[in-house]
PDB file of C-alpha atoms and ligand atoms in Angstrom:
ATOM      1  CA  UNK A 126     -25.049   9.902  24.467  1.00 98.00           C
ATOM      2  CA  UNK A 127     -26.382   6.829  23.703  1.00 98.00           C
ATOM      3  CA  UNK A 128     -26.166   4.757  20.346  1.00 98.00           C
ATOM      4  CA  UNK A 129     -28.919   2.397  21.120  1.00 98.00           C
ATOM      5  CA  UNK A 130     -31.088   2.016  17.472  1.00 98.00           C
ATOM      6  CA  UNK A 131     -30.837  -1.741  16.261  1.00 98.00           C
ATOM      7  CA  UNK A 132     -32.487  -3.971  13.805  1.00 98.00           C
ATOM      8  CA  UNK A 133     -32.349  -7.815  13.492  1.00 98.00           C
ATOM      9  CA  UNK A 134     -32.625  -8.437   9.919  1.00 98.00           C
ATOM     10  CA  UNK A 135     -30.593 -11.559   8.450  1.00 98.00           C
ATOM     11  CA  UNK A 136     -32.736 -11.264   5.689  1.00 98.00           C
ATOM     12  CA  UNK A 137     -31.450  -7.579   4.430  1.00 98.00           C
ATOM     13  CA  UNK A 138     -28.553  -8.027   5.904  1.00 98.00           C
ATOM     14  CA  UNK A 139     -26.803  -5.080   4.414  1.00 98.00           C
ATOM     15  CA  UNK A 140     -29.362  -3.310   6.570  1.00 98.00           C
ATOM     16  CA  UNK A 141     -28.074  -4.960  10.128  1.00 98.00           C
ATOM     17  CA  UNK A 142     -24.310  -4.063   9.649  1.00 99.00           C
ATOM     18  CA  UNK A 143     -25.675  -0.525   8.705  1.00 98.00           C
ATOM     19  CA  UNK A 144     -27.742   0.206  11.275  1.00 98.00           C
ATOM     20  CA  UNK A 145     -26.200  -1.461  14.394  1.00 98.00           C
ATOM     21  CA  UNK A 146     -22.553  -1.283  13.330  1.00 99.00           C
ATOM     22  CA  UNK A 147     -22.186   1.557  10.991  1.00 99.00           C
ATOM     23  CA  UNK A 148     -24.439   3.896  12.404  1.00 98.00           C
ATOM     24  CA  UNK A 149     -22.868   3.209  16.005  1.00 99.00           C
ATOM     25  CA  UNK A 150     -19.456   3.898  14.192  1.00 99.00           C
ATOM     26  CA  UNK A 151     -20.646   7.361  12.999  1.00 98.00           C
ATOM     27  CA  UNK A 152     -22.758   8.092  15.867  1.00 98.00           C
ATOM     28  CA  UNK A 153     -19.839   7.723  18.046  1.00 98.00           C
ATOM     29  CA  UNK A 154     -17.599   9.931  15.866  1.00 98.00           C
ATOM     30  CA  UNK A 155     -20.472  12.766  16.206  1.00 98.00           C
ATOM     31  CA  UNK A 156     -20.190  12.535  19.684  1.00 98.00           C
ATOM     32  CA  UNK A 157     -17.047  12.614  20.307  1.00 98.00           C
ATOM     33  CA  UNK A 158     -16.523  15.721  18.017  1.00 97.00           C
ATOM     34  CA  UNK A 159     -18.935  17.421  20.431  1.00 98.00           C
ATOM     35  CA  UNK A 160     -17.412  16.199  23.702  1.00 98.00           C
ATOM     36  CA  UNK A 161     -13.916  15.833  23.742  1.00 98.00           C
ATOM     37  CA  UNK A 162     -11.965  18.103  25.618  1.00 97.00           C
ATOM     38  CA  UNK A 163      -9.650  17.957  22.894  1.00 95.00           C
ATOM     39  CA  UNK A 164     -12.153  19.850  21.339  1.00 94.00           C
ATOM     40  CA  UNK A 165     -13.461  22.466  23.492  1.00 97.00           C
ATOM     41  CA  UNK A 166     -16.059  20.191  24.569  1.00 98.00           C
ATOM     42  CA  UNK A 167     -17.112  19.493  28.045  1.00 98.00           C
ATOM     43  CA  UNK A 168     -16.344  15.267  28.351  1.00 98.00           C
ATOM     44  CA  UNK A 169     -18.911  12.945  28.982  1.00 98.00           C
ATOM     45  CA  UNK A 170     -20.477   9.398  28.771  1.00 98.00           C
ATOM     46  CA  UNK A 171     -21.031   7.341  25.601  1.00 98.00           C
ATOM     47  CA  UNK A 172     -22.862   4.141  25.439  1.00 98.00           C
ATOM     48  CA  UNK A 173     -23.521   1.955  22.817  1.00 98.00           C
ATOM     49  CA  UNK A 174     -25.981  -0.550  22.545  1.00 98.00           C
ATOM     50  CA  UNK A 175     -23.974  -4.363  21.851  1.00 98.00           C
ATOM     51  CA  UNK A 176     -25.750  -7.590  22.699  1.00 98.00           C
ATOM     52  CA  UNK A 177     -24.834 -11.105  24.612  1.00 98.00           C
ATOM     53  CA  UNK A 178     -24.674 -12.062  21.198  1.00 98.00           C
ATOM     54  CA  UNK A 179     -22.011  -9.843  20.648  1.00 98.00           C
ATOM     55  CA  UNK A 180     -19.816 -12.353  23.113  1.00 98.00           C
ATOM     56  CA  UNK A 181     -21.643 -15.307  21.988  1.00 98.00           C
ATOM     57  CA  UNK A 182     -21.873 -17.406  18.820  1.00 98.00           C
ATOM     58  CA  UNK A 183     -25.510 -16.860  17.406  1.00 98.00           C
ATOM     59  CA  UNK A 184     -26.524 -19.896  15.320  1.00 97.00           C
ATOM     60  CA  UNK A 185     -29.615 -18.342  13.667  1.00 97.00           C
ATOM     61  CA  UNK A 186     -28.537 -14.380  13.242  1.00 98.00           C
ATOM     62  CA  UNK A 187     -24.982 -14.367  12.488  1.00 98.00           C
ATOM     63  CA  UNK A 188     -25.069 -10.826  11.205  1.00 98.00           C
ATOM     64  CA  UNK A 189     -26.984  -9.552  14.096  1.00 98.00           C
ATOM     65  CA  UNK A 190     -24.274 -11.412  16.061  1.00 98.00           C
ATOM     66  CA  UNK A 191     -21.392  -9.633  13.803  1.00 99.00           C
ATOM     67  CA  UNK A 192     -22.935  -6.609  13.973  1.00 99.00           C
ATOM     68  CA  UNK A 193     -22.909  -6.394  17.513  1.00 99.00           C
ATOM     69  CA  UNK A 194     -19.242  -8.402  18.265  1.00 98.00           C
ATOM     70  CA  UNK A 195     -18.102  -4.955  16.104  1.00 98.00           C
ATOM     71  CA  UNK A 196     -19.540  -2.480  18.306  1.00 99.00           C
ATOM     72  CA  UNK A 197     -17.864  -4.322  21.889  1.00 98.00           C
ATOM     73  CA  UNK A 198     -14.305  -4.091  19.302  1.00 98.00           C
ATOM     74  CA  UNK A 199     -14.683  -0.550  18.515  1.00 98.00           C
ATOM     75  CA  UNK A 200     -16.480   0.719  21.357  1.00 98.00           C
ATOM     76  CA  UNK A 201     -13.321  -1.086  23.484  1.00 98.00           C
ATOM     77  CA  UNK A 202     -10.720   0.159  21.101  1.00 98.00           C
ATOM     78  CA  UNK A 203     -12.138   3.970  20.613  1.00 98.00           C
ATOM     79  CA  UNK A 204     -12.162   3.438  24.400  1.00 98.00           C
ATOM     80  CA  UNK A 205      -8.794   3.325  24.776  1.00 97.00           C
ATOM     81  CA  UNK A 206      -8.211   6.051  22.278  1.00 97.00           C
ATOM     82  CA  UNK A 207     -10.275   7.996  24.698  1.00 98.00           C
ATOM     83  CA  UNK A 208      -8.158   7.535  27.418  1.00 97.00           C
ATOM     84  CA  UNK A 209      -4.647   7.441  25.566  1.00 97.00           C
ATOM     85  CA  UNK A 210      -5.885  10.774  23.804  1.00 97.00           C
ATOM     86  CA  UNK A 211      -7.297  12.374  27.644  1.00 97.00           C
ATOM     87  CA  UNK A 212     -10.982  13.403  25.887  1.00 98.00           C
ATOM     88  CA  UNK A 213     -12.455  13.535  28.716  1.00 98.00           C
ATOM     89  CA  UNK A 214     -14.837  11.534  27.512  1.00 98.00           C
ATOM     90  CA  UNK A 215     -15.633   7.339  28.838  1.00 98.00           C
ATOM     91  CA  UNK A 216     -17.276   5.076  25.935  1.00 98.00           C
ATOM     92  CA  UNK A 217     -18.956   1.644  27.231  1.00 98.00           C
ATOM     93  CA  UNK A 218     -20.667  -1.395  25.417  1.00 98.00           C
ATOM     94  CA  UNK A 219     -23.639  -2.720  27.338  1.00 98.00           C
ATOM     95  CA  UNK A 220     -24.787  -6.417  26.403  1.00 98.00           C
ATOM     96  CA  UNK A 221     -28.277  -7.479  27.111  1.00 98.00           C
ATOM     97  CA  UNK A 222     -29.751 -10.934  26.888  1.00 98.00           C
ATOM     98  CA  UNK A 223     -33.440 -10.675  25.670  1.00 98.00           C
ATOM     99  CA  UNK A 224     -35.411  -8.152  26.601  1.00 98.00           C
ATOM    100  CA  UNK A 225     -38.779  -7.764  26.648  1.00 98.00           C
ATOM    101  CA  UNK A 226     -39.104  -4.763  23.527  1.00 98.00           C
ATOM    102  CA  UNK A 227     -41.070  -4.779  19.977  1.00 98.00           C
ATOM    103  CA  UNK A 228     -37.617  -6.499  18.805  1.00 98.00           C
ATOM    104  CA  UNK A 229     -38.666 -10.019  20.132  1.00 98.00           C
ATOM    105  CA  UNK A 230     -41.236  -9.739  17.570  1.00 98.00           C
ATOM    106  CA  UNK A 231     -39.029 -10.147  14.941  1.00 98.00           C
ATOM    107  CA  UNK A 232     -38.572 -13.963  15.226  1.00 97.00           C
ATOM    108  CA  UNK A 233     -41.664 -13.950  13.666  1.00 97.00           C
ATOM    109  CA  UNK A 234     -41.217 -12.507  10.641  1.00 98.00           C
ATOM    110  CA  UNK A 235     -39.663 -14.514   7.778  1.00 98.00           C
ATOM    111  CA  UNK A 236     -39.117 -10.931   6.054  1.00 98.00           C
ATOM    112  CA  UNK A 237     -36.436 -10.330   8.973  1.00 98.00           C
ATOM    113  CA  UNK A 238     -35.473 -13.767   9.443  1.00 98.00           C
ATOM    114  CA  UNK A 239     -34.793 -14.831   6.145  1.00 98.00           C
ATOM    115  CA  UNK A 240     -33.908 -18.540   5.901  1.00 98.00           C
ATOM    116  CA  UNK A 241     -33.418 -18.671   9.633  1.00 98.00           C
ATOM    117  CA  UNK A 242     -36.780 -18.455  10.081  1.00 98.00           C
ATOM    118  CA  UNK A 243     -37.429 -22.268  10.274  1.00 98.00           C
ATOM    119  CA  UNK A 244     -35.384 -21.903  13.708  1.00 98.00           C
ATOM    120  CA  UNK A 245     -37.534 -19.054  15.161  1.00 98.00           C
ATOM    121  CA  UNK A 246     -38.988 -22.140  17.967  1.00 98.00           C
ATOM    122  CA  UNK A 247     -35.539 -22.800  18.577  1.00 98.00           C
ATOM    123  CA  UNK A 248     -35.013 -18.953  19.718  1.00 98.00           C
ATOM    124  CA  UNK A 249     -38.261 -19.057  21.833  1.00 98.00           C
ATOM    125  CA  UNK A 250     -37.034 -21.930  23.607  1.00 98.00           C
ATOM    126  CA  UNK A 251     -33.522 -19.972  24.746  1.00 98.00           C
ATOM    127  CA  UNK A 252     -35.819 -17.129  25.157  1.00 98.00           C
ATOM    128  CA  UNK A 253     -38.079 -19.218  27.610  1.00 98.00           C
ATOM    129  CA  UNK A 254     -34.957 -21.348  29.287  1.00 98.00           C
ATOM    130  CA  UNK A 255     -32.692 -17.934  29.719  1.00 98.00           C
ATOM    131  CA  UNK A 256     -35.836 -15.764  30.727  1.00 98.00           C
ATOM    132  CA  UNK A 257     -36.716 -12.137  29.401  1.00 98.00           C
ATOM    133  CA  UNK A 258     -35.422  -9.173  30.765  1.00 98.00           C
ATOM    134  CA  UNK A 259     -37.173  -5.776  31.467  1.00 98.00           C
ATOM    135  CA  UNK A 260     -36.422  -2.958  29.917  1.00 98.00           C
ATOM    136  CA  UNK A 261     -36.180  -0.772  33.337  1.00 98.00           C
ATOM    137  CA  UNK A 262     -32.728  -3.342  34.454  1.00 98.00           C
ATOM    138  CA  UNK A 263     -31.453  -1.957  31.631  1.00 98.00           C
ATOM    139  CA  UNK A 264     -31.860   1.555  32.078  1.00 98.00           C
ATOM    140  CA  UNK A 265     -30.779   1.002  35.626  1.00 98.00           C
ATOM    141  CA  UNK A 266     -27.271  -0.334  34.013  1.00 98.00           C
ATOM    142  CA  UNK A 267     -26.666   2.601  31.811  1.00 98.00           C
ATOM    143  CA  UNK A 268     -27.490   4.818  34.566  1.00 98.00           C
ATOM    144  CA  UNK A 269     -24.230   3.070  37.251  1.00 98.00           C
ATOM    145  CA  UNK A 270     -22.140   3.024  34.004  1.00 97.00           C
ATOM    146  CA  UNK A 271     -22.783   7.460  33.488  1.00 97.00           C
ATOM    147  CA  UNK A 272     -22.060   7.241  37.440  1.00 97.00           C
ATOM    148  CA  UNK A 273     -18.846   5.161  37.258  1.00 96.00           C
ATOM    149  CA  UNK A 274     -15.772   7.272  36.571  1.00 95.00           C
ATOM    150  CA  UNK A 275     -13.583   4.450  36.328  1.00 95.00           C
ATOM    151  CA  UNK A 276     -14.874   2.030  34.045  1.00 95.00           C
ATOM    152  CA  UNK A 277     -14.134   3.496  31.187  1.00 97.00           C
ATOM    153  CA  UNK A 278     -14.104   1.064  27.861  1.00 97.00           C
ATOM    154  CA  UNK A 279     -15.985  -1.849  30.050  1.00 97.00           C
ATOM    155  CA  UNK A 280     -18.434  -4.260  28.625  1.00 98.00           C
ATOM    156  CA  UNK A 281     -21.902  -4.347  30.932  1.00 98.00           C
ATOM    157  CA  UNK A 282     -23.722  -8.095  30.893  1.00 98.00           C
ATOM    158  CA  UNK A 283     -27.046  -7.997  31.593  1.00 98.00           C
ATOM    159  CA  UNK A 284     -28.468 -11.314  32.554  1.00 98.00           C
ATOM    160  CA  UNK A 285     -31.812 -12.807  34.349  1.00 98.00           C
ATOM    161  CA  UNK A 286     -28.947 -15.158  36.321  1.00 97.00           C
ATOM    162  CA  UNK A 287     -26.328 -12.935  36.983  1.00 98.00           C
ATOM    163  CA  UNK A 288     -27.949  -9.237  36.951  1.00 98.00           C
ATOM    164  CA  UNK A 289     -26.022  -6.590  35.879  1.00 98.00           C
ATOM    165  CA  UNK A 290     -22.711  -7.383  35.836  1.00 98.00           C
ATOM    166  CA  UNK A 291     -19.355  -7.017  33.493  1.00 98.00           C
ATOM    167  CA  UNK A 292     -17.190  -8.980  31.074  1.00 97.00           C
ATOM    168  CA  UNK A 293     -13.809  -9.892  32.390  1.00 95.00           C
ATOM    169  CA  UNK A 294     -11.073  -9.604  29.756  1.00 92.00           C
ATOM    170  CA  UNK A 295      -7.996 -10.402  32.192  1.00 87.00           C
ATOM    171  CA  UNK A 296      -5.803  -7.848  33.777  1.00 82.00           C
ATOM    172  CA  UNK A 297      -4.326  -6.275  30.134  1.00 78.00           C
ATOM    173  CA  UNK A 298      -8.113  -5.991  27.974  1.00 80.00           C
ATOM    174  CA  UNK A 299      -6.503  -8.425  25.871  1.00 81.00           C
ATOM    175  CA  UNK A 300      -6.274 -11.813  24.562  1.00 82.00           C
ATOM    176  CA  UNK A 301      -3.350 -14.000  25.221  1.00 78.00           C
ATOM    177  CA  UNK A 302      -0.407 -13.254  22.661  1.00 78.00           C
TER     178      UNK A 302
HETATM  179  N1  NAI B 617     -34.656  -6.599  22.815  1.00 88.83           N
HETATM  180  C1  NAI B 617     -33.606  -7.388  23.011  1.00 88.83           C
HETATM  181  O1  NAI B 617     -33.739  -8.577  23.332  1.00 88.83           O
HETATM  182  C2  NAI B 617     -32.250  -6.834  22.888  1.00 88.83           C
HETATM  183  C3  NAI B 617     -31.968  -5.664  22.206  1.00 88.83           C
HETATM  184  N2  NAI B 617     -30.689  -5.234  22.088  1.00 88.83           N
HETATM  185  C4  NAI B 617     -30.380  -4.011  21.390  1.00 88.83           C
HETATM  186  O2  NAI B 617     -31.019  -2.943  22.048  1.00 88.83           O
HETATM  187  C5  NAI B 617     -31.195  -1.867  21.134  1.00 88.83           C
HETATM  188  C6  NAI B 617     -32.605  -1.363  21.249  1.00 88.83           C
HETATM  189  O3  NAI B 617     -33.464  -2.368  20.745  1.00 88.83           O
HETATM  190  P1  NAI B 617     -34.915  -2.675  21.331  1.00 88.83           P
HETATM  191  O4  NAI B 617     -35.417  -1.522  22.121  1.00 88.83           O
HETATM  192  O5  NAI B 617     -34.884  -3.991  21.935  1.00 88.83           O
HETATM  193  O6  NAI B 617     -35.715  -2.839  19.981  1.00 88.83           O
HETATM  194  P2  NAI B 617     -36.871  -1.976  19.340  1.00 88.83           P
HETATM  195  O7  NAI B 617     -37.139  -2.622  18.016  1.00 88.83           O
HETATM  196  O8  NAI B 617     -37.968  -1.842  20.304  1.00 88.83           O
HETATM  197  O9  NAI B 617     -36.194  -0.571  19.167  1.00 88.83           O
HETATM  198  C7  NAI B 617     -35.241  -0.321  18.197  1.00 88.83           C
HETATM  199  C8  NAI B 617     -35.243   1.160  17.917  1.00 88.83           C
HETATM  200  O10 NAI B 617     -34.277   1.413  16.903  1.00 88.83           O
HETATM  201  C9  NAI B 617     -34.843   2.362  16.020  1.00 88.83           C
HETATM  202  N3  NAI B 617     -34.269   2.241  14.686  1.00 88.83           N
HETATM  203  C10 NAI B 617     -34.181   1.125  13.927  1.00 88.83           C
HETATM  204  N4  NAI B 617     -33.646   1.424  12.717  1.00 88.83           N
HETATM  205  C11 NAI B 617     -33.372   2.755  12.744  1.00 88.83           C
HETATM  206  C12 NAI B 617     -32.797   3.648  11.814  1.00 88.83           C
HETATM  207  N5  NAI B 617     -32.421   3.254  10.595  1.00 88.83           N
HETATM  208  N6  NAI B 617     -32.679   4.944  12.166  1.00 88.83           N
HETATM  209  C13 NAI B 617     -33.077   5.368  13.379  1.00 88.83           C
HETATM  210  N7  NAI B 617     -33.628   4.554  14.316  1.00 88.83           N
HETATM  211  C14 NAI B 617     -33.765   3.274  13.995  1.00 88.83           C
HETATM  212  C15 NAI B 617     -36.320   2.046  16.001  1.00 88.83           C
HETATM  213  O11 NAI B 617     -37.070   3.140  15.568  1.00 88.83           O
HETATM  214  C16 NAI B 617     -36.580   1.685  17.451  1.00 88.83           C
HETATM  215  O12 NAI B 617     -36.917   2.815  18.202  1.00 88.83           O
HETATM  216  C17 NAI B 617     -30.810  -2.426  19.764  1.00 88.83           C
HETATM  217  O13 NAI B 617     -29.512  -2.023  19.430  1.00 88.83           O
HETATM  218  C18 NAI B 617     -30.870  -3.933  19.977  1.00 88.83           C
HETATM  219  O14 NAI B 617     -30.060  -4.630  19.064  1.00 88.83           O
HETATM  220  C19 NAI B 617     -29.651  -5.894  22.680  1.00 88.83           C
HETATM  221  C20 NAI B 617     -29.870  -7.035  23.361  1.00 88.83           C
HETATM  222  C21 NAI B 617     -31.173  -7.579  23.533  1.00 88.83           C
HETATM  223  C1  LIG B 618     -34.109 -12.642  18.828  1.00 88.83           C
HETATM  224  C2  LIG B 618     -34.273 -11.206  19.017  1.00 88.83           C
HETATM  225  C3  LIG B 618     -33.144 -10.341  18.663  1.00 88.83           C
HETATM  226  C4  LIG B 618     -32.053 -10.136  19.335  1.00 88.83           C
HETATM  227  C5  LIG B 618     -31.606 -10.883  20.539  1.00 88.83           C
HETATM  228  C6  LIG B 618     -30.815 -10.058  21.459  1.00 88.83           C
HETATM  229  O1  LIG B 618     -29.836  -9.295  20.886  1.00 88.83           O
HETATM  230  C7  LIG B 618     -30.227 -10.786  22.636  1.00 88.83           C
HETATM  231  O2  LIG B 618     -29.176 -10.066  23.171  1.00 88.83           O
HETATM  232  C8  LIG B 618     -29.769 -12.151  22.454  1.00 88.83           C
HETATM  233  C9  LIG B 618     -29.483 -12.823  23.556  1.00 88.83           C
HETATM  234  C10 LIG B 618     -29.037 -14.134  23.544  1.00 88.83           C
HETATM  235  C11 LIG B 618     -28.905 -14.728  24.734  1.00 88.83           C
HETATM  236  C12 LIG B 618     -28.368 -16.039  24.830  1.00 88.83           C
HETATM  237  C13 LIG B 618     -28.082 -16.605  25.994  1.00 88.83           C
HETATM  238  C14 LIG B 618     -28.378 -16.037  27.292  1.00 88.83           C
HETATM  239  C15 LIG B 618     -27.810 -16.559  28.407  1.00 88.83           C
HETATM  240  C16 LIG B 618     -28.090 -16.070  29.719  1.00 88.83           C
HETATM  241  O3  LIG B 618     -28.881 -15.195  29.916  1.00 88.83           O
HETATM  242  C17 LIG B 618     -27.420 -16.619  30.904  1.00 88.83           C
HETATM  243  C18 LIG B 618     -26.292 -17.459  30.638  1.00 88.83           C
HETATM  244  C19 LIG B 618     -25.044 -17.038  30.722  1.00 88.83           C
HETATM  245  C20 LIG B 618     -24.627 -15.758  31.235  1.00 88.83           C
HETATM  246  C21 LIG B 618     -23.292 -15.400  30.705  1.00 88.83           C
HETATM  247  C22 LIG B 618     -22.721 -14.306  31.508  1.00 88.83           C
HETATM  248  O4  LIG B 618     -23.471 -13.459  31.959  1.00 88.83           O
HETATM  249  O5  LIG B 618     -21.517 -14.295  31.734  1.00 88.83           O
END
């Protein structure tokens, strides 16, 4: 399963944290319902869609950016529930930097950007320094993540420098305590 629908909308912002945090939230619940072993289910893969800007500060969409830094924390966290709880089932984040889909448009659009829109040249110049992704590089990273038994709860990267590749949290997933 795959929770990939998103929006970037600071200007209904309600709307962001609904669709690509909520609706992940729920989504994931669904699936797991269906899945778990715990439930007569048969186990399986879930993915949900997170961004770079889930792991990065976003200056101009910092409820896009929230939105997707609280899918990596529950996606991680459900994760581990996964595993604790033997579901049978592995949940991953995957983090894309731009990508070349109808969402680029959106810089555009003052009705999406709100009063970040004054900054949209600002985004096309990251967009032309960091490059654009295609959409197949990330298909081909959800596909190795459904393949890979043993990765469950890991954040994918998806870069134009570094490829495919994944976050590294230290040895214990955690933060220094
Ligand atoms: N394009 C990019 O640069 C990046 C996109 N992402 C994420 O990838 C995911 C897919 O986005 P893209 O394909 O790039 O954008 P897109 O705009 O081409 O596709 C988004 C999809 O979400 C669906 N959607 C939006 N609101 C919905 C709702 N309320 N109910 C059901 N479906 C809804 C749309 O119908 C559309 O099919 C999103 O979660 C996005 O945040 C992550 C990193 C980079
Ligand atoms: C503006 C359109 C809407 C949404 C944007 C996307 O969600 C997208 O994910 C935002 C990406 C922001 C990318 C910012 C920087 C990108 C950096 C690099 O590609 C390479 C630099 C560092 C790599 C870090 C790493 O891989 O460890």
């Amino acid at each position: 399963m795959v929770n990939n629908a998103g929006v970037n909308n600071e200007k209904d912002w309600e709307k962001t944290i609904n669709v690509n945090l909520t609706s992940v939230i729920r989504g994931t619940y669904i699936g797991l319902e269906h899945m778990s072993k715990k439930n007569g289910g048969q186990g399986g893969v879930i993915i949900n869609i997170s961004s770079l800007a889930g792991l990065t500060p976003a200056a101009y969409q910092p409820v896009y950016s929230a939105s997707k830094h609280g899918v990596i924390g529950f996606t991680r966290s459900i994760a581990a529930l996964a595993s604790i709880g033997n579901y049978g089932v592995r949940i991953n984040t995957v983090c894309p930097a731009f990508v070349d889909t109808p969402l680029l448009e959106t810089i555009e659009k003052e009705e999406n950007m709100g009063e970040f829109y004054q900054y949209k040249d600002k985004l096309k110049d990251m967009m032309k320094c960091y490059g654009v992704l295609d959409p197949s590089l990330i298909a081909k990273g959800m596909v190795s993540l459904i393949e890979d038994e043993s990765s469950n709860g890991a954040v994918m990267k998806i870069t134009t420098s570094r490829g495919i590749h994944f976050e590294d949290f230290g040895a214990h997933q955690t933060t220094k305590i």
